[in-house]
Amino acid sequence: MKKVVEAGDEYYKLRDNLYDTDYDIFKYYHFPLLDLSKKDMEKIAKANNFDSIMEMTWFCFNPTWRKTPCGYCNPCKYTREEGLGRRVPSKFMGMYNHVENAVYYRVKRLLKK
């Protein structure tokens, strides 16, 4: 990635030498949030009064059947590590959710049969 600053805007984009590689798919994208942590984004959202919208964002790869974060997958772990643990179950609860999900989907599959 390379940092681009133009007209007061800062963002990252794919380096030119990565065109015609497997990364080529990203050549049309800009990545303005690459420098920001989740806590930085939270502060910006609060300062600009859209923090309620940010509370609706999703990060979990394996949500529970109750549609809550699993607390077990890497995005849940990273969210907890970056200081937003209030949005993710504890490590213990995450392990429970992981097992609970497995049981739920196994029972659901058996009932279909």
CSV table of N, CA and C in Angstrom, one decimal:
chain,number,residue,atom,x,y,z
A,1,MET,N,0.8,-1.2,0.0
A,1,MET,CA,0.0,0.0,0.0
A,1,MET,C,0.9,1.2,0.0
A,2,LYS,N,0.4,2.3,-0.5
A,2,LYS,CA,1.1,3.6,-0.5
A,2,LYS,C,0.1,4.6,0.0
A,3,LYS,N,0.6,5.6,0.7
A,3,LYS,CA,-0.2,6.7,1.3
A,3,LYS,C,-0.3,7.8,0.2
A,4,VAL,N,-1.5,8.3,0.0
A,4,VAL,CA,-1.8,9.3,-1.0
A,4,VAL,C,-2.4,10.5,-0.2
A,5,VAL,N,-1.9,11.7,-0.5
A,5,VAL,CA,-2.4,12.9,0.1
A,5,VAL,C,-2.8,13.8,-1.0
A,6,GLU,N,-4.1,14.2,-1.2
A,6,GLU,CA,-4.5,15.1,-2.3
A,6,GLU,C,-5.7,15.8,-1.9
A,7,ALA,N,-5.7,17.1,-2.1
A,7,ALA,CA,-6.8,18.0,-1.8
A,7,ALA,C,-7.3,17.8,-0.3
A,8,GLY,N,-6.3,17.7,0.6
A,8,GLY,CA,-6.7,17.6,2.0
A,8,GLY,C,-7.2,16.3,2.4
A,9,ASP,N,-7.2,15.3,1.5
A,9,ASP,CA,-7.7,14.0,1.8
A,9,ASP,C,-6.5,13.0,1.9
A,10,GLU,N,-6.5,12.1,2.9
A,10,GLU,CA,-5.4,11.1,3.0
A,10,GLU,C,-6.0,9.7,2.9
A,11,TYR,N,-5.4,8.9,2.2
A,11,TYR,CA,-5.9,7.5,2.1
A,11,TYR,C,-4.7,6.6,1.6
A,12,TYR,N,-4.9,5.3,1.6
A,12,TYR,CA,-4.0,4.4,1.1
A,12,TYR,C,-4.6,3.8,-0.2
A,13,LYS,N,-3.7,3.4,-1.1
A,13,LYS,CA,-4.1,2.6,-2.2
A,13,LYS,C,-3.0,1.6,-2.6
A,14,LEU,N,-3.3,0.7,-3.5
A,14,LEU,CA,-2.4,-0.3,-3.9
A,14,LEU,C,-1.2,0.3,-4.6
A,15,ARG,N,0.0,-0.1,-4.3
A,15,ARG,CA,1.2,0.4,-5.0
A,15,ARG,C,1.2,-0.1,-6.5
A,16,ASP,N,1.7,0.8,-7.3
A,16,ASP,CA,1.6,0.5,-8.8
A,16,ASP,C,2.3,-0.8,-9.2
A,17,ASN,N,3.4,-1.1,-8.4
A,17,ASN,CA,4.1,-2.3,-8.8
A,17,ASN,C,3.4,-3.6,-8.5
A,18,LEU,N,2.2,-3.5,-7.9
A,18,LEU,CA,1.4,-4.7,-7.6
A,18,LEU,C,0.3,-4.9,-8.6
A,19,TYR,N,0.2,-4.0,-9.6
A,19,TYR,CA,-0.8,-4.2,-10.6
A,19,TYR,C,-0.3,-5.4,-11.4
A,20,ASP,N,-1.3,-6.1,-12.1
A,20,ASP,CA,-1.0,-7.3,-12.8
A,20,ASP,C,-0.5,-8.4,-11.9
A,21,THR,N,-0.9,-8.4,-10.7
A,21,THR,CA,-0.6,-9.5,-9.7
A,21,THR,C,-2.0,-10.0,-9.2
A,22,ASP,N,-1.9,-10.9,-8.2
A,22,ASP,CA,-3.2,-11.3,-7.6
A,22,ASP,C,-3.9,-10.2,-6.8
A,23,TYR,N,-3.1,-9.1,-6.4
A,23,TYR,CA,-3.6,-8.0,-5.7
A,23,TYR,C,-4.3,-7.0,-6.6
A,24,ASP,N,-4.3,-7.2,-7.9
A,24,ASP,CA,-4.8,-6.3,-8.9
A,24,ASP,C,-6.3,-5.9,-8.6
A,25,ILE,N,-7.0,-6.8,-8.0
A,25,ILE,CA,-8.4,-6.6,-7.8
A,25,ILE,C,-8.7,-5.4,-6.9
A,26,PHE,N,-7.6,-5.0,-6.1
A,26,PHE,CA,-7.8,-3.8,-5.2
A,26,PHE,C,-7.3,-2.5,-5.8
A,27,LYS,N,-7.0,-2.5,-7.1
A,27,LYS,CA,-6.4,-1.2,-7.6
A,27,LYS,C,-7.4,-0.1,-7.7
A,28,TYR,N,-8.7,-0.4,-7.7
A,28,TYR,CA,-9.7,0.7,-7.8
A,28,TYR,C,-10.2,1.2,-6.4
A,29,TYR,N,-9.7,0.6,-5.4
A,29,TYR,CA,-10.1,0.9,-4.0
A,29,TYR,C,-9.2,1.8,-3.3
A,30,HIS,N,-9.8,2.7,-2.4
A,30,HIS,CA,-9.0,3.5,-1.5
A,30,HIS,C,-9.3,3.0,-0.1
A,31,PHE,N,-8.3,3.1,0.8
A,31,PHE,CA,-8.4,2.6,2.1
A,31,PHE,C,-8.1,3.7,3.1
A,32,PRO,N,-9.1,4.5,3.4
A,32,PRO,CA,-8.9,5.7,4.3
A,32,PRO,C,-8.8,5.3,5.8
A,33,LEU,N,-9.1,4.1,6.2
A,33,LEU,CA,-9.2,3.8,7.6
A,33,LEU,C,-8.0,2.9,8.0
A,34,LEU,N,-7.0,2.7,7.2
A,34,LEU,CA,-5.9,1.8,7.5
A,34,LEU,C,-5.1,2.2,8.7
A,35,ASP,N,-5.0,3.5,9.0
A,35,ASP,CA,-4.2,4.0,10.1
A,35,ASP,C,-5.0,4.0,11.4
A,36,LEU,N,-6.3,3.8,11.3
A,36,LEU,CA,-7.2,4.0,12.5
A,36,LEU,C,-7.4,2.7,13.3
A,37,SER,N,-7.4,2.8,14.6
A,37,SER,CA,-7.8,1.6,15.4
A,37,SER,C,-9.3,1.7,15.6
A,38,LYS,N,-9.8,0.6,16.2
A,38,LYS,CA,-11.3,0.7,16.5
A,38,LYS,C,-11.6,1.8,17.5
A,39,LYS,N,-10.7,2.0,18.5
A,39,LYS,CA,-10.9,3.1,19.5
A,39,LYS,C,-10.9,4.4,18.8
A,40,ASP,N,-10.0,4.6,17.8
A,40,ASP,CA,-9.9,5.9,17.1
A,40,ASP,C,-11.2,6.1,16.3
A,41,MET,N,-11.7,5.1,15.7
A,41,MET,CA,-13.0,5.2,15.0
A,41,MET,C,-14.2,5.5,15.9
A,42,GLU,N,-14.1,4.9,17.1
A,42,GLU,CA,-15.1,5.2,18.1
A,42,GLU,C,-15.1,6.7,18.5
A,43,LYS,N,-13.9,7.2,18.8
A,43,LYS,CA,-13.8,8.6,19.2
A,43,LYS,C,-14.3,9.5,18.1
A,44,ILE,N,-14.0,9.3,16.8
A,44,ILE,CA,-14.5,10.1,15.7
A,44,ILE,C,-16.0,10.0,15.6
A,45,ALA,N,-16.5,8.8,15.7
A,45,ALA,CA,-18.0,8.6,15.7
A,45,ALA,C,-18.7,9.4,16.8
A,46,LYS,N,-18.2,9.4,18.0
A,46,LYS,CA,-18.8,10.1,19.1
A,46,LYS,C,-18.7,11.6,18.9
A,47,ALA,N,-17.5,12.1,18.4
A,47,ALA,CA,-17.3,13.5,18.2
A,47,ALA,C,-18.3,14.0,17.1
A,48,ASN,N,-18.7,13.2,16.1
A,48,ASN,CA,-19.5,13.6,15.0
A,48,ASN,C,-21.0,13.1,15.1
A,49,ASN,N,-21.3,12.6,16.3
A,49,ASN,CA,-22.7,12.1,16.6
A,49,ASN,C,-23.2,11.0,15.7
A,50,PHE,N,-22.4,10.1,15.3
A,50,PHE,CA,-22.9,8.9,14.6
A,50,PHE,C,-22.5,7.6,15.3
A,51,ASP,N,-22.2,7.7,16.6
A,51,ASP,CA,-21.7,6.5,17.3
A,51,ASP,C,-22.9,5.5,17.5
A,52,SER,N,-24.1,5.9,17.4
A,52,SER,CA,-25.2,5.0,17.5
A,52,SER,C,-25.2,4.1,16.2
A,53,ILE,N,-24.8,4.6,15.1
A,53,ILE,CA,-24.7,3.8,13.9
A,53,ILE,C,-23.6,2.8,14.0
A,54,MET,N,-22.5,3.3,14.5
A,54,MET,CA,-21.3,2.4,14.7
A,54,MET,C,-21.6,1.2,15.6
A,55,GLU,N,-22.5,1.4,16.5
A,55,GLU,CA,-22.9,0.3,17.4
A,55,GLU,C,-23.6,-0.8,16.6
A,56,MET,N,-24.1,-0.5,15.5
A,56,MET,CA,-24.8,-1.5,14.7
A,56,MET,C,-23.8,-2.3,13.7
A,57,THR,N,-22.6,-1.9,13.6
A,57,THR,CA,-21.6,-2.6,12.7
A,57,THR,C,-21.4,-4.0,13.2
A,58,TRP,N,-21.0,-4.8,12.2
A,58,TRP,CA,-20.8,-6.2,12.5
A,58,TRP,C,-19.4,-6.6,12.2
A,59,PHE,N,-18.8,-7.5,13.0
A,59,PHE,CA,-17.4,-8.0,12.8
A,59,PHE,C,-17.3,-9.5,12.9
A,60,CYS,N,-18.2,-10.1,13.5
A,60,CYS,CA,-18.1,-11.6,13.9
A,60,CYS,C,-18.2,-12.5,12.7
A,61,PHE,N,-17.3,-13.5,12.6
A,61,PHE,CA,-17.4,-14.4,11.5
A,61,PHE,C,-18.4,-15.6,11.8
A,62,ASN,N,-18.6,-15.8,13.0
A,62,ASN,CA,-19.5,-17.0,13.4
A,62,ASN,C,-20.6,-16.6,14.4
A,63,PRO,N,-21.5,-15.7,14.1
A,63,PRO,CA,-22.5,-15.2,15.0
A,63,PRO,C,-23.3,-16.4,15.6
A,64,THR,N,-23.8,-16.3,16.8
A,64,THR,CA,-24.6,-17.3,17.4
A,64,THR,C,-25.9,-17.4,16.7
A,65,TRP,N,-26.7,-18.4,17.0
A,65,TRP,CA,-28.0,-18.6,16.4
A,65,TRP,C,-28.9,-17.5,17.0
A,66,ARG,N,-28.5,-16.8,18.1
A,66,ARG,CA,-29.2,-15.7,18.6
A,66,ARG,C,-28.8,-14.3,18.0
A,67,LYS,N,-28.0,-14.4,17.0
A,67,LYS,CA,-27.5,-13.3,16.2
A,67,LYS,C,-26.7,-12.3,17.1
A,68,THR,N,-25.8,-12.9,18.0
A,68,THR,CA,-24.9,-12.1,18.8
A,68,THR,C,-23.5,-12.6,18.4
A,69,PRO,N,-22.5,-11.7,18.7
A,69,PRO,CA,-21.1,-12.1,18.4
A,69,PRO,C,-20.7,-13.4,19.1
A,70,CYS,N,-20.0,-14.3,18.5
A,70,CYS,CA,-19.6,-15.5,19.1
A,70,CYS,C,-18.6,-15.4,20.2
A,71,GLY,N,-17.7,-14.4,20.1
A,71,GLY,CA,-16.7,-14.1,21.1
A,71,GLY,C,-15.5,-15.1,21.0
A,72,TYR,N,-15.5,-15.9,20.0
A,72,TYR,CA,-14.5,-17.0,19.8
A,72,TYR,C,-13.6,-16.8,18.6
A,73,CYS,N,-14.2,-16.2,17.5
A,73,CYS,CA,-13.5,-16.0,16.2
A,73,CYS,C,-12.4,-14.9,16.4
A,74,ASN,N,-11.5,-14.8,15.4
A,74,ASN,CA,-10.5,-13.8,15.5
A,74,ASN,C,-11.0,-12.4,15.5
A,75,PRO,N,-12.0,-12.0,14.6
A,75,PRO,CA,-12.5,-10.6,14.7
A,75,PRO,C,-13.1,-10.3,16.1
A,76,CYS,N,-13.7,-11.3,16.8
A,76,CYS,CA,-14.2,-11.0,18.1
A,76,CYS,C,-13.0,-10.8,19.1
A,77,LYS,N,-12.0,-11.6,18.9
A,77,LYS,CA,-10.8,-11.5,19.8
A,77,LYS,C,-10.1,-10.2,19.6
A,78,TYR,N,-10.0,-9.7,18.3
A,78,TYR,CA,-9.3,-8.5,18.0
A,78,TYR,C,-10.2,-7.3,18.6
A,79,THR,N,-11.5,-7.4,18.4
A,79,THR,CA,-12.3,-6.3,19.0
A,79,THR,C,-12.2,-6.2,20.5
A,80,ARG,N,-12.1,-7.3,21.2
A,80,ARG,CA,-11.9,-7.3,22.6
A,80,ARG,C,-10.5,-6.7,22.9
A,81,GLU,N,-9.5,-7.2,22.2
A,81,GLU,CA,-8.1,-6.7,22.4
A,81,GLU,C,-7.9,-5.2,22.1
A,82,GLU,N,-8.7,-4.7,21.2
A,82,GLU,CA,-8.6,-3.3,20.8
A,82,GLU,C,-9.4,-2.4,21.7
A,83,GLY,N,-9.9,-2.9,22.8
A,83,GLY,CA,-10.6,-2.1,23.8
A,83,GLY,C,-12.1,-1.9,23.6
A,84,LEU,N,-12.7,-2.7,22.8
A,84,LEU,CA,-14.2,-2.7,22.6
A,84,LEU,C,-14.8,-4.0,23.1
A,85,GLY,N,-14.3,-4.5,24.2
A,85,GLY,CA,-14.8,-5.7,24.8
A,85,GLY,C,-16.3,-5.7,25.1
A,86,ARG,N,-16.8,-4.5,25.4
A,86,ARG,CA,-18.2,-4.4,25.7
A,86,ARG,C,-19.1,-4.9,24.6
A,87,ARG,N,-18.6,-5.0,23.4
A,87,ARG,CA,-19.4,-5.4,22.2
A,87,ARG,C,-19.3,-6.9,22.0
A,88,VAL,N,-18.4,-7.6,22.8
A,88,VAL,CA,-18.1,-9.0,22.6
A,88,VAL,C,-18.3,-9.8,23.9
A,89,PRO,N,-18.8,-11.0,23.9
A,89,PRO,CA,-18.9,-11.8,25.1
A,89,PRO,C,-17.4,-12.1,25.6
A,90,SER,N,-17.3,-12.4,26.9
A,90,SER,CA,-16.0,-12.7,27.5
A,90,SER,C,-15.5,-14.0,26.8
A,91,LYS,N,-14.2,-14.3,27.0
A,91,LYS,CA,-13.6,-15.5,26.4
A,91,LYS,C,-14.3,-16.7,26.8
A,92,PHE,N,-14.7,-16.8,28.1
A,92,PHE,CA,-15.5,-18.0,28.5
A,92,PHE,C,-16.8,-18.1,27.8
A,93,MET,N,-17.5,-17.0,27.7
A,93,MET,CA,-18.8,-17.0,27.0
A,93,MET,C,-18.6,-17.3,25.6
A,94,GLY,N,-17.5,-16.8,25.0
A,94,GLY,CA,-17.3,-17.1,23.6
A,94,GLY,C,-17.1,-18.6,23.3
A,95,MET,N,-16.4,-19.3,24.2
A,95,MET,CA,-16.3,-20.7,24.1
A,95,MET,C,-17.6,-21.4,24.2
A,96,TYR,N,-18.4,-20.9,25.2
A,96,TYR,CA,-19.8,-21.5,25.4
A,96,TYR,C,-20.6,-21.3,24.1
A,97,ASN,N,-20.6,-20.0,23.6
A,97,ASN,CA,-21.3,-19.7,22.3
A,97,ASN,C,-20.9,-20.6,21.2
A,98,HIS,N,-19.6,-20.9,21.1
A,98,HIS,CA,-19.1,-21.7,20.0
A,98,HIS,C,-19.7,-23.2,20.1
A,99,VAL,N,-19.7,-23.7,21.3
A,99,VAL,CA,-20.2,-25.0,21.5
A,99,VAL,C,-21.7,-25.0,21.3
A,100,GLU,N,-22.4,-24.0,21.9
A,100,GLU,CA,-23.8,-23.8,21.7
A,100,GLU,C,-24.2,-23.8,20.2
A,101,ASN,N,-23.5,-23.0,19.4
A,101,ASN,CA,-23.8,-22.9,18.0
A,101,ASN,C,-23.6,-24.3,17.3
A,102,ALA,N,-22.6,-25.0,17.7
A,102,ALA,CA,-22.4,-26.3,17.1
A,102,ALA,C,-23.5,-27.2,17.4
A,103,VAL,N,-24.0,-27.2,18.6
A,103,VAL,CA,-25.1,-28.1,19.0
A,103,VAL,C,-26.4,-27.7,18.3
A,104,TYR,N,-26.6,-26.4,18.3
A,104,TYR,CA,-27.8,-25.8,17.6
A,104,TYR,C,-27.9,-26.3,16.2
A,105,TYR,N,-26.8,-26.1,15.4
A,105,TYR,CA,-26.8,-26.4,14.0
A,105,TYR,C,-26.9,-27.9,13.8
A,106,ARG,N,-26.3,-28.7,14.7
A,106,ARG,CA,-26.3,-30.2,14.6
A,106,ARG,C,-27.8,-30.6,14.8
A,107,VAL,N,-28.4,-30.1,15.8
A,107,VAL,CA,-29.8,-30.5,16.0
A,107,VAL,C,-30.7,-30.0,14.9
A,108,LYS,N,-30.5,-28.8,14.4
A,108,LYS,CA,-31.3,-28.3,13.2
A,108,LYS,C,-31.1,-29.2,12.0
A,109,ARG,N,-29.9,-29.7,11.8
A,109,ARG,CA,-29.6,-30.6,10.6
A,109,ARG,C,-30.3,-31.9,10.8
A,110,LEU,N,-30.3,-32.4,12.1
A,110,LEU,CA,-31.0,-33.7,12.3
A,110,LEU,C,-32.5,-33.6,12.2
A,111,LEU,N,-33.0,-32.5,12.6
A,111,LEU,CA,-34.5,-32.3,12.5
A,111,LEU,C,-34.9,-32.2,11.0
A,112,LYS,N,-34.1,-31.6,10.2
A,112,LYS,CA,-34.4,-31.6,8.7
A,112,LYS,C,-34.5,-32.9,8.1
A,113,LYS,N,-33.6,-33.8,8.6
A,113,LYS,CA,-33.6,-35.2,8.1
A,113,LYS,C,-34.9,-35.9,8.5
